[in-house]
CSV table of C-alpha atoms and ligand atoms in Angstrom, one decimal:
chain,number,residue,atom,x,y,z
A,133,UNK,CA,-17.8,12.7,45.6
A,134,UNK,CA,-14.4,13.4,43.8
A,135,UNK,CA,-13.7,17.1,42.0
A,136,UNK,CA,-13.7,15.1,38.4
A,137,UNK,CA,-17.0,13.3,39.3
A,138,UNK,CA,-18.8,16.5,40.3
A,139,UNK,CA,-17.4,18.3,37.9
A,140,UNK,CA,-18.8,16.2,35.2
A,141,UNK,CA,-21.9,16.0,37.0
A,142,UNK,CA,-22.2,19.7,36.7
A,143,UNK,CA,-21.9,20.0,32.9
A,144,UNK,CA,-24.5,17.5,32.6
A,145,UNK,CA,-26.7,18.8,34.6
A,146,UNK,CA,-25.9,22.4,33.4
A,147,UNK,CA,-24.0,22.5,30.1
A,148,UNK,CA,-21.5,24.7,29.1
A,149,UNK,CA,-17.8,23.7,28.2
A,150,UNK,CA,-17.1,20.2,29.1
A,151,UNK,CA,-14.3,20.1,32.0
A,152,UNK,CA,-11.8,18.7,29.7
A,153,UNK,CA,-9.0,19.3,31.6
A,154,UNK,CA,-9.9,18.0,35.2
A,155,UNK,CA,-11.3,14.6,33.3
A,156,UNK,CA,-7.9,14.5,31.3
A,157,UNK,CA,-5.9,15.4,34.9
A,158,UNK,CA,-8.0,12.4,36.2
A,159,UNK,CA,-7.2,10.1,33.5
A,160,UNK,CA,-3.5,10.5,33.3
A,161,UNK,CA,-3.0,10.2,37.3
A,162,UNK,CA,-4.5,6.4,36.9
A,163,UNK,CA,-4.0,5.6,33.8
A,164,UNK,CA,-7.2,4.6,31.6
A,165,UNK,CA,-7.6,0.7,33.2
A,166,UNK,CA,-7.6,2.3,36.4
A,167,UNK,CA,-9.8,4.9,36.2
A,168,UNK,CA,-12.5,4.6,39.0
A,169,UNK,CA,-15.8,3.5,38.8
A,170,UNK,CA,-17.3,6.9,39.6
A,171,UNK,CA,-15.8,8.8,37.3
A,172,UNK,CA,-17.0,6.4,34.7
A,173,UNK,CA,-20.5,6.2,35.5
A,174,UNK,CA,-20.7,10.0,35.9
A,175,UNK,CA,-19.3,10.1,32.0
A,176,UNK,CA,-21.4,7.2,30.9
A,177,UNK,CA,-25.1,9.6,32.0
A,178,UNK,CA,-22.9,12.6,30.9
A,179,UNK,CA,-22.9,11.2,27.3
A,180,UNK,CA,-26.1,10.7,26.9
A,181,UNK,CA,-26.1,14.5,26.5
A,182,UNK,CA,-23.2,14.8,24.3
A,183,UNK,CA,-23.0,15.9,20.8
A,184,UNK,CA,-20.6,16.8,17.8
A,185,UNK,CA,-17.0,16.1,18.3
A,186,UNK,CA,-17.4,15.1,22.3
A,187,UNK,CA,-19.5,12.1,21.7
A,188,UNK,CA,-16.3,10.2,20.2
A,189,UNK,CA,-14.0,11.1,22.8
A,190,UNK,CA,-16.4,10.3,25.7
A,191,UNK,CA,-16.6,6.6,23.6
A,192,UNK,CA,-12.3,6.5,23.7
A,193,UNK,CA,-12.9,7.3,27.5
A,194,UNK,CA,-15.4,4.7,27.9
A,195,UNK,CA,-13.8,1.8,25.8
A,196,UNK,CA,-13.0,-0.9,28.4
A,197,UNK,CA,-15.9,0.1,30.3
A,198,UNK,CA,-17.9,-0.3,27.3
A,199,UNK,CA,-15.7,-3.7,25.9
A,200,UNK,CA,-15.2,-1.8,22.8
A,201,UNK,CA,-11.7,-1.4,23.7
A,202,UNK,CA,-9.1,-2.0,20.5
A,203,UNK,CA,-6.4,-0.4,18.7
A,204,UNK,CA,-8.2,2.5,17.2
A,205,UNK,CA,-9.8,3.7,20.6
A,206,UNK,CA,-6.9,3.2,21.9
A,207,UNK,CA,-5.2,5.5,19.7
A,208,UNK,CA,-7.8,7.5,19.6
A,209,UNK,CA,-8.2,7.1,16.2
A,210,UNK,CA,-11.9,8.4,15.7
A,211,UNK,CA,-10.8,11.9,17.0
A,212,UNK,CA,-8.2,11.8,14.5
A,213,UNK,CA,-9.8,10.4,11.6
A,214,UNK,CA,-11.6,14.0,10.4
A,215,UNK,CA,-7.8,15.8,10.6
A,216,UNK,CA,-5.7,12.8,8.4
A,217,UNK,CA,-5.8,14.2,5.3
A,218,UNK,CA,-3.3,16.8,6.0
A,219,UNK,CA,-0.5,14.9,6.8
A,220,UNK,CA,2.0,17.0,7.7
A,221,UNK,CA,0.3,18.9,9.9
A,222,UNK,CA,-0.7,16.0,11.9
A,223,UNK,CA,2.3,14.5,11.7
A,224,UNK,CA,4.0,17.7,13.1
A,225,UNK,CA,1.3,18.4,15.9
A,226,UNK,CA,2.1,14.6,16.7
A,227,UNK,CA,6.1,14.3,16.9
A,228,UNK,CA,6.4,18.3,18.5
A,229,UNK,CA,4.3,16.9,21.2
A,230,UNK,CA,6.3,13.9,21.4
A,231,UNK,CA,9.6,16.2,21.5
A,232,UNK,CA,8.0,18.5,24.4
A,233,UNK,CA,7.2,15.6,26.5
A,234,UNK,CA,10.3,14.3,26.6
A,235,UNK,CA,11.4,17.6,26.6
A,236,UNK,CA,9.6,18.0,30.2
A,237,UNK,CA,10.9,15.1,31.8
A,238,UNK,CA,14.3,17.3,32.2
A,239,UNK,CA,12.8,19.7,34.4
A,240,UNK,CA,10.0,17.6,36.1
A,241,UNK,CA,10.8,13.7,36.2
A,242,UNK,CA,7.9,12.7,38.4
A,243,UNK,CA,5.4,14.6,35.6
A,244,UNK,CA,2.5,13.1,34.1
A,245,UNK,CA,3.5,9.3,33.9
A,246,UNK,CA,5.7,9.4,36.7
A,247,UNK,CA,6.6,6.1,36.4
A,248,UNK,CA,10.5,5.2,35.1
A,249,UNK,CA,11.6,8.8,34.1
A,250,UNK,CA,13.9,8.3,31.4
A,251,UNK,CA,17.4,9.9,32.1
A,252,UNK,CA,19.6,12.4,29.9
A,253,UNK,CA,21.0,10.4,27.5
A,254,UNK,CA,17.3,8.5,26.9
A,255,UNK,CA,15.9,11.7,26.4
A,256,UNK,CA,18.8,13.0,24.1
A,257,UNK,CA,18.7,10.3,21.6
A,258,UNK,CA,14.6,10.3,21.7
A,259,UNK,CA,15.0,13.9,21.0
A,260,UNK,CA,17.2,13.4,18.3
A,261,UNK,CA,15.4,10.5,16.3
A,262,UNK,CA,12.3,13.3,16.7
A,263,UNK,CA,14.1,15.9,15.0
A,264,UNK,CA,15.3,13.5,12.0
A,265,UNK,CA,11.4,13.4,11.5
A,266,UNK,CA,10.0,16.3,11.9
A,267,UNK,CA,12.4,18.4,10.1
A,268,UNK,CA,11.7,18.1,6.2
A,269,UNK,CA,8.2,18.2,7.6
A,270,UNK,CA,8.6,21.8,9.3
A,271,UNK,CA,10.5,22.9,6.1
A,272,UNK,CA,7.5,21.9,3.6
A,273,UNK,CA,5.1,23.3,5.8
A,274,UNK,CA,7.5,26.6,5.8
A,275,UNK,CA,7.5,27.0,9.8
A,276,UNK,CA,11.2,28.3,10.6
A,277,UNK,CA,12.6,26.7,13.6
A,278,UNK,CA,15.2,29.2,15.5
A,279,UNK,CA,17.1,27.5,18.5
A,280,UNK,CA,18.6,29.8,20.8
A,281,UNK,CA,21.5,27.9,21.2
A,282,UNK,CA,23.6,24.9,19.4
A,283,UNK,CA,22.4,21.4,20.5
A,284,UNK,CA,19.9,19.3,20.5
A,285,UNK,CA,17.7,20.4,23.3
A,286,UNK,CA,18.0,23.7,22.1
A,287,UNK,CA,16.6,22.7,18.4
A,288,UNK,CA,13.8,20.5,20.0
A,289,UNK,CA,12.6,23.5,22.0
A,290,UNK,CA,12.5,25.4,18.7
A,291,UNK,CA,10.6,22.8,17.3
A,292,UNK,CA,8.0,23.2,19.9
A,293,UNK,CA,7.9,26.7,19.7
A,294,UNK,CA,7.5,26.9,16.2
A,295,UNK,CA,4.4,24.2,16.2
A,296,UNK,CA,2.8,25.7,19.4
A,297,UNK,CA,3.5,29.3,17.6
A,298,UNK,CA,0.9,28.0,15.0
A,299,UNK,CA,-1.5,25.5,17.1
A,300,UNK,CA,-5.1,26.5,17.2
A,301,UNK,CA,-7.1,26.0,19.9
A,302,UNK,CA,-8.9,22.8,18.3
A,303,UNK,CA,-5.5,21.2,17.7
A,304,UNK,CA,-4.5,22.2,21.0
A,305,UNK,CA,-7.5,19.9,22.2
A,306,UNK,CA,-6.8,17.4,20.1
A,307,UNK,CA,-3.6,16.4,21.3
A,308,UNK,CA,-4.8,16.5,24.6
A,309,UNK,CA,-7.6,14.5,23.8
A,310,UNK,CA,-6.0,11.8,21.9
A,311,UNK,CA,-3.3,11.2,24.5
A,312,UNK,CA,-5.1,8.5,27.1
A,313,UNK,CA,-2.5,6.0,28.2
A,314,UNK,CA,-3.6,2.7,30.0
A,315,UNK,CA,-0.6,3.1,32.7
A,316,UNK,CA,1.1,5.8,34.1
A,317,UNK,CA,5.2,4.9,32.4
A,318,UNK,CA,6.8,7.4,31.0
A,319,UNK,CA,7.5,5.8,28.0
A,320,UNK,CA,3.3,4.8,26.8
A,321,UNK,CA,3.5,8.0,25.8
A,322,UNK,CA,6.2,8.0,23.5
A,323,UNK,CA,4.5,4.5,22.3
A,324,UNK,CA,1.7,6.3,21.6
A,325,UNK,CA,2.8,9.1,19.6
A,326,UNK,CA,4.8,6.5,17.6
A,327,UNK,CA,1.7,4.5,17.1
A,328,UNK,CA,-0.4,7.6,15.9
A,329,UNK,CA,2.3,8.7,13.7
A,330,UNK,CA,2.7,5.7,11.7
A,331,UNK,CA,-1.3,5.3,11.1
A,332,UNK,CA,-0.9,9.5,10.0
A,333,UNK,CA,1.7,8.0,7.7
A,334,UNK,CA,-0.2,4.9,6.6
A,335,UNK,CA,-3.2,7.1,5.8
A,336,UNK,CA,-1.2,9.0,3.0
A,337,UNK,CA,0.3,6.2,1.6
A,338,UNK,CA,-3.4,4.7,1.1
A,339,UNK,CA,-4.4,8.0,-0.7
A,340,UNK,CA,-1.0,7.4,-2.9
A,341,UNK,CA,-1.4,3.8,-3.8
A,342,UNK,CA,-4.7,5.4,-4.6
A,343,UNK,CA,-3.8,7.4,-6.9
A,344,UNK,CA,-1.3,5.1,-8.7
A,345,UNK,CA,-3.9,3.0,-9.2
A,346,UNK,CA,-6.3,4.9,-10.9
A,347,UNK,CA,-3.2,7.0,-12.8
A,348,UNK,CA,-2.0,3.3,-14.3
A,349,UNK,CA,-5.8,2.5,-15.3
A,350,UNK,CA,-6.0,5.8,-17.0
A,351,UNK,CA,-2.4,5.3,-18.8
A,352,UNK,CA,-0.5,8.1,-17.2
A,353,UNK,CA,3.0,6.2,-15.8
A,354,UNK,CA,4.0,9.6,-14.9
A,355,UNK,CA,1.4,10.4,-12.2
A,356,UNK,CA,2.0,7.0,-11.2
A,357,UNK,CA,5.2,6.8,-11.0
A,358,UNK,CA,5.3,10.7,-9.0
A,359,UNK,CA,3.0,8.6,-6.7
A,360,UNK,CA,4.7,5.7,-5.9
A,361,UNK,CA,7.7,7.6,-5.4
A,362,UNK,CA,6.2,10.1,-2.8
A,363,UNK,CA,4.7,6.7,-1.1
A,364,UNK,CA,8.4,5.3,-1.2
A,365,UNK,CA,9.8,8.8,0.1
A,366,UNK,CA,7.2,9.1,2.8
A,367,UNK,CA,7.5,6.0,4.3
A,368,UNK,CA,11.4,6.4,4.8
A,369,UNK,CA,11.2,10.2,6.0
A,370,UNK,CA,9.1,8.6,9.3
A,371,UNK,CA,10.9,5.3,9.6
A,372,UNK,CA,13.2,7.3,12.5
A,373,UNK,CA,10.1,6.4,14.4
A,374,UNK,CA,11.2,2.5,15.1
A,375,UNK,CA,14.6,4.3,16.6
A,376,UNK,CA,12.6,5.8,19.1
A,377,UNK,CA,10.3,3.3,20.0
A,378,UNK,CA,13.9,1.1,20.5
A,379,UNK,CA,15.0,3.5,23.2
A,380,UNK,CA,11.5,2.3,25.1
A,381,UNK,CA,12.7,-0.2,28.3
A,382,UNK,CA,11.2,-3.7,28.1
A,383,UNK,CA,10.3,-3.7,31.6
A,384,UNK,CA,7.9,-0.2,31.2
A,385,UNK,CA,6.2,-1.4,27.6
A,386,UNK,CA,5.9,-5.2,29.3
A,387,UNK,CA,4.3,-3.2,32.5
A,388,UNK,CA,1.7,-0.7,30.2
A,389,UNK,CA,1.5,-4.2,27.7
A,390,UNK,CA,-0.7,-5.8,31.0
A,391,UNK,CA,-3.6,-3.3,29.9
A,392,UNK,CA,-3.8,-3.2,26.2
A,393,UNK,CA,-4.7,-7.1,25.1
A,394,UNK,CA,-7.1,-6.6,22.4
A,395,UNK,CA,-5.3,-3.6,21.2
A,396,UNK,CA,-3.1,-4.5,17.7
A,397,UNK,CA,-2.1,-2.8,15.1
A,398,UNK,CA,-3.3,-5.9,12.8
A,399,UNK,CA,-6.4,-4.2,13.7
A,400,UNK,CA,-5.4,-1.1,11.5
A,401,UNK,CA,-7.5,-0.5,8.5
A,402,UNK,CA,-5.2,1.8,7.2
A,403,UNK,CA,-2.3,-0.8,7.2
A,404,UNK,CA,-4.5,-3.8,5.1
A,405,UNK,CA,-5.8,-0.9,2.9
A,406,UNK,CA,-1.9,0.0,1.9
A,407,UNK,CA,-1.4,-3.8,1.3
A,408,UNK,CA,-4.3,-4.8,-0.9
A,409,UNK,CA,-4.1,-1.2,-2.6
A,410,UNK,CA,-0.3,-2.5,-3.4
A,411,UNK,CA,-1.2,-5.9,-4.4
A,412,UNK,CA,-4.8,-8.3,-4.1
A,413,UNK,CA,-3.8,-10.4,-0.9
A,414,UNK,CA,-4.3,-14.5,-1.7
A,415,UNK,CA,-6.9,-15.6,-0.2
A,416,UNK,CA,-5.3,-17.5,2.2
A,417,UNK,CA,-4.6,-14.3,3.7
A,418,UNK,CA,-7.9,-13.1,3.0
A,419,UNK,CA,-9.1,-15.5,5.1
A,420,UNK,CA,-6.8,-15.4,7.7
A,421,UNK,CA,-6.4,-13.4,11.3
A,422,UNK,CA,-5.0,-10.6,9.0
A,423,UNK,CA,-8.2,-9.6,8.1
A,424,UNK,CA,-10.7,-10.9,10.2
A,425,UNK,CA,-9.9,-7.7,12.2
A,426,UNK,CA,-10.5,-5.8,9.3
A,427,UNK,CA,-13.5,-7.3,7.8
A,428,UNK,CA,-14.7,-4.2,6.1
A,429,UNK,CA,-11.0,-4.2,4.3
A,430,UNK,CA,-12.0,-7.7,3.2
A,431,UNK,CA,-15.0,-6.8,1.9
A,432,UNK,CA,-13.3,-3.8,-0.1
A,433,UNK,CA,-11.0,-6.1,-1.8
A,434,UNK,CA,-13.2,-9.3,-2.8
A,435,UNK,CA,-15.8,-6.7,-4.2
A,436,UNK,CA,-13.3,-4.8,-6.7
A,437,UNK,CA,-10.8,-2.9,-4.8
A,438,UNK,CA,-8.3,-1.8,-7.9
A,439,UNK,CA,-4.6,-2.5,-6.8
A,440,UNK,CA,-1.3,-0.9,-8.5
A,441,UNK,CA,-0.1,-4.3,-9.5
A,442,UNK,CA,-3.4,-5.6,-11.2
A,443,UNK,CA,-3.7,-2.2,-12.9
A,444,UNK,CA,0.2,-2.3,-13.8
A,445,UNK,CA,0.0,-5.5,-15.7
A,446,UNK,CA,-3.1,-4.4,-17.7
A,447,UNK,CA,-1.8,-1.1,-18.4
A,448,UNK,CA,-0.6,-0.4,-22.0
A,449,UNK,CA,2.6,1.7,-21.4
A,450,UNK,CA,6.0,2.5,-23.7
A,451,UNK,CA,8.9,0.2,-22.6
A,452,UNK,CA,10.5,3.5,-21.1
A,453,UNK,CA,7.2,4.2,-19.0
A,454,UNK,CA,7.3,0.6,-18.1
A,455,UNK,CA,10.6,0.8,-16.7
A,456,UNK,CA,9.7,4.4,-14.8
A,457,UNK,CA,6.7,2.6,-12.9
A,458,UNK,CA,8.8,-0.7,-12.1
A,459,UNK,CA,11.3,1.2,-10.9
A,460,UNK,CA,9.0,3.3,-8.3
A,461,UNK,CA,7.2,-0.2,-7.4
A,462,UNK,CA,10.6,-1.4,-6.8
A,463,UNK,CA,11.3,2.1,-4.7
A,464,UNK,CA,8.0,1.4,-2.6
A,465,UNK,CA,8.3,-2.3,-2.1
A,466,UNK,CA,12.0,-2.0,-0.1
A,467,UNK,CA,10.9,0.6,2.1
A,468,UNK,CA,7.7,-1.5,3.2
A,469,UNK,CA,9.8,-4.0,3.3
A,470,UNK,CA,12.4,-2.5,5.3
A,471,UNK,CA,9.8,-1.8,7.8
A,472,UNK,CA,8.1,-4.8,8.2
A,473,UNK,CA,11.9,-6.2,9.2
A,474,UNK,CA,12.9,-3.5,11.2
A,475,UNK,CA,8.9,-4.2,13.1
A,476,UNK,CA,9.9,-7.5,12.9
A,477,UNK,CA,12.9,-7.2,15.0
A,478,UNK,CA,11.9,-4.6,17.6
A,479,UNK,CA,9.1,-7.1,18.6
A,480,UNK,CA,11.2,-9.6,19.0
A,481,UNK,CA,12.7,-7.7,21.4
A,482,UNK,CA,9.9,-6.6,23.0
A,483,UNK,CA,8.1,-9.8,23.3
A,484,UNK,CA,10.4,-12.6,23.3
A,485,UNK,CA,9.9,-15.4,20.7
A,486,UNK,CA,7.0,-17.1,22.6
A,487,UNK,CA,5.1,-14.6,23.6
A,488,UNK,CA,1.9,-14.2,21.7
A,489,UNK,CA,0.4,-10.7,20.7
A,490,UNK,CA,-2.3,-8.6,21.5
A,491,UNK,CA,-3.5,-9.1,18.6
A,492,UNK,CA,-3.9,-12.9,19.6
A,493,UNK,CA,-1.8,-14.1,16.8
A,494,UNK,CA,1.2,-16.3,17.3
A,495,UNK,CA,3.2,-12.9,18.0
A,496,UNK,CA,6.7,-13.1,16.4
A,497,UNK,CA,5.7,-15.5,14.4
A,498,UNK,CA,3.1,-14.2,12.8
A,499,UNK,CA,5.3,-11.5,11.7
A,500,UNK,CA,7.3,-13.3,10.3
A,501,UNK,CA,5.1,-15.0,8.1
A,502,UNK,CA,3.6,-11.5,6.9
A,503,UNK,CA,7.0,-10.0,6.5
A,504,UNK,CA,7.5,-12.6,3.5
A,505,UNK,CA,4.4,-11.8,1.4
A,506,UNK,CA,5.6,-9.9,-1.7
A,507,UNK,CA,3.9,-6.4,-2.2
A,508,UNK,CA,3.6,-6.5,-5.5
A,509,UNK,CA,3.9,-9.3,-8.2
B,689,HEM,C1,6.9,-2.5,21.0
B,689,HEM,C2,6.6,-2.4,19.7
B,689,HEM,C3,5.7,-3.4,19.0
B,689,HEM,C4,5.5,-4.7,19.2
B,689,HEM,C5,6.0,-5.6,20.3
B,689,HEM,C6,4.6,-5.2,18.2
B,689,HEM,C7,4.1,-6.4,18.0
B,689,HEM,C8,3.2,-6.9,17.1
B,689,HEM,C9,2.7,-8.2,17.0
B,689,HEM,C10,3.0,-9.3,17.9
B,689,HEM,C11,1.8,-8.2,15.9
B,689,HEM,C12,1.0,-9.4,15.4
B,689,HEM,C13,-0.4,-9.2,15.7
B,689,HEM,C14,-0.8,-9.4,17.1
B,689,HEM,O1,-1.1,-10.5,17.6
B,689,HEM,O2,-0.8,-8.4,17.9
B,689,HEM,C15,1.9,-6.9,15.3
B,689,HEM,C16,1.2,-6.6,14.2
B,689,HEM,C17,1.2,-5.3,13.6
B,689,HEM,N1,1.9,-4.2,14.1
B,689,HEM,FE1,3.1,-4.2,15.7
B,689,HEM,N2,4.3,-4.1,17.3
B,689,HEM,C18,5.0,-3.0,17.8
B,689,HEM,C19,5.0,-1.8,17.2
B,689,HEM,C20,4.3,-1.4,16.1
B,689,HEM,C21,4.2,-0.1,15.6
B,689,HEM,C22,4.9,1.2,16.1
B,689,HEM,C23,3.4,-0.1,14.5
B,689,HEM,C24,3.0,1.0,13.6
B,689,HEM,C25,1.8,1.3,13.4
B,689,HEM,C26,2.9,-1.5,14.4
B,689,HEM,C27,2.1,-1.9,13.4
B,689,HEM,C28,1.7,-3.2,13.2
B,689,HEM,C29,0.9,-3.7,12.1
B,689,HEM,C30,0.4,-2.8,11.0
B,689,HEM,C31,0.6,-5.0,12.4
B,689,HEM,C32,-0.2,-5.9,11.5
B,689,HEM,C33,0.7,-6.6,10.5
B,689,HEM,C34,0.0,-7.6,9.7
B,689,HEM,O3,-1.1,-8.0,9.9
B,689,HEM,O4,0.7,-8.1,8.7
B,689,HEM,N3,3.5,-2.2,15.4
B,689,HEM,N4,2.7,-6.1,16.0
């Protein structure tokens, strides 16, 4: 029987803290497809025991044994979920880690995810891209950052210091928790940090559109203009992100890419939620792939869901107010649009033309259908 297996066996039969760390060890030396089947069966009886917050993460463990594999277990999303609301300090937790992994690969190349180390320059300009985003995030949260030293691995170590300086022990977990790559490539990681980000992102910009909404139905342009804005604003500050992922090698995301079929981001509730917040999607796109992997999003918007633009047109507003709002849905629409095109481009890179995604869509083409659909008007 292997350490991890007995090890689990132990806390089932006895309690106590959960080995965390010698299931986590086990998962990152195989990568999640690969873990064996031992280890899962001894977490499958072990969850039968589980409560509270360990019941999710033994399901993100157990996805492809389970077939309940998909973006959000993937991502971890569940164990996530209860922490989005506070977006910068996820956001921060998510890119600092990001920055000290790469971070490690100067002094320990053959680390977790041994395969395809990046080299200096990789890690320079992933370091770099980092620290465009998580800089005015740091400064709002008011956490100093002190490099020792001019530079950019000297700022990124600062960075980490600053977050770690701060983590608690739960955070701590977290990001260890929700860190479960299929493979063992360097750069999954990265991809997954990026990944995790964005949704962080996506979540705010739902609570935004949100509020826009409900600020245009009540007549207040200002709030909704403030909102949009902020929407507009966040969405740039973390677009940096796609300059990282474009430093990932084709050969190591086509290698991990073997594992995650069934895992797409056009699975991401948070995504379709932004869109039909923005604008009520036609229902050819209703009734497209788009949503039938978000069928509880469909539901939302075919029983009422209130959308900036519908509320826009009905609202009663001076021509000055008018203008304000226009101008902020104008603000909002270029930056989704600029990432949709810059998504766009980076998977045709990726993928190739032909390639079809995970998602099971046409791939490239899909995208470049969706990356025509007007968000508002
Ligand atoms: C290597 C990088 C990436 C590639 C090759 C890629 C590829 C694709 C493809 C082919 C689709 C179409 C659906 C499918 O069949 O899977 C898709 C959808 C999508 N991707 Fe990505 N993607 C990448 C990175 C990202 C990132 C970092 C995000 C951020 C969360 C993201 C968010 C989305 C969203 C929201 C959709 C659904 C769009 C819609 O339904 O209109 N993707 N992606």
């Amino acid at each position: 029987m292997s350490a991890e297996v007995a090890a689990v066996r132990t806390w089932a039969a006895g309690g106590g803290e959960f080995p965390y760390a010698t299931v986590l060890s086990a998962y990152r030396r195989w990568g999640k497809a690969l873990v064996p089947s031992g280890l899962l069966d001894a977490l499958s009886e072990a969850r039968r025991r589980a409560g509270g917050d360990l019941r999710p993460f033994l399901d993100v463990l157990l996805d492809k044994r389970d077939g309940t594999y998909d973006y959000r277990s993937y991502l971890a999303l569940p164990l996530l979920a209860p922490h989005l609301a506070e977006s910068d300090v996820v956001i921060a937790l998510l890119v600092a880690d990001l920055v000290r992994f790469e971070l490690a690969a100067d002094d320990d190349p053959a680390g977790p995810l041994p395969v395809m180390p990046p080299d200096d320059v990789l890690v320079e300009k992933r370091l770099r891209h980092g620290l465009r985003v998580i800089r005015p995030v740091l400064d709002r949260l008011d956490r100093p950052v002190r490099p020792a030293e001019p530079g950019v691995r000297a700022e990124a170590r600062a960075v980490w210091a600053a977050v770690e300086a701060r983590m608690s022990g739960e955070q701590r977990l977290l990001l260890r928790c929700t860190m479960l790559p299929v493979d063992i490539v360097h750069d999954e990681y990265l991809f997954i940090r990026v990944l995790q980000t964005f949704e962080t992102a996506f979540a705010g910009l739902v609570r935004d559109l949100d509020s826009a909404a409900t600020a245009l139905s009540g007549q207040s342009a200002t709030r909704a203009e403030d909102a949009l804005r902020h929407a507009a604003a966040s969405l740039r500050e973390v677009s940096p992100l796609w300059s990282i992922l474009a430093t990932m090698r084709v050969g190591a995301f086509r290698r991990f890419r073997q594992w995650t079929e069934g895992a797409s981001a056009i699975q991401s509730r948070h995504y379709k939620l932004m869109e039909s917040l923005a604008r009520r999607p036609d229902e050819a796109r209703l009734g497209s792939a788009a949503y039938d992997h978000v069928p509880e999003i469909r539901t939302l918007v075919r029983t009422g869901l209130p959308s900036v633009d519908a509320a826009f047109r009905a609202a009663t507003l001076a021509p000055g107010e008018r203008a304000g709002v226009a101008g902020a849905m104008a603000e909002f629409a270029a930056a989704v649009d600029t990432w949709r095109r810059t998504h766009h481009r980076l998977a045709t890179r990726m993928l190739g033309a032909q390639t079809g995604g995970t998602g099971y869509t046409g791939g490239v083409s899909y995208l470049a259908g969706a990356r025509e659909i007007p968000v508002f008007g």
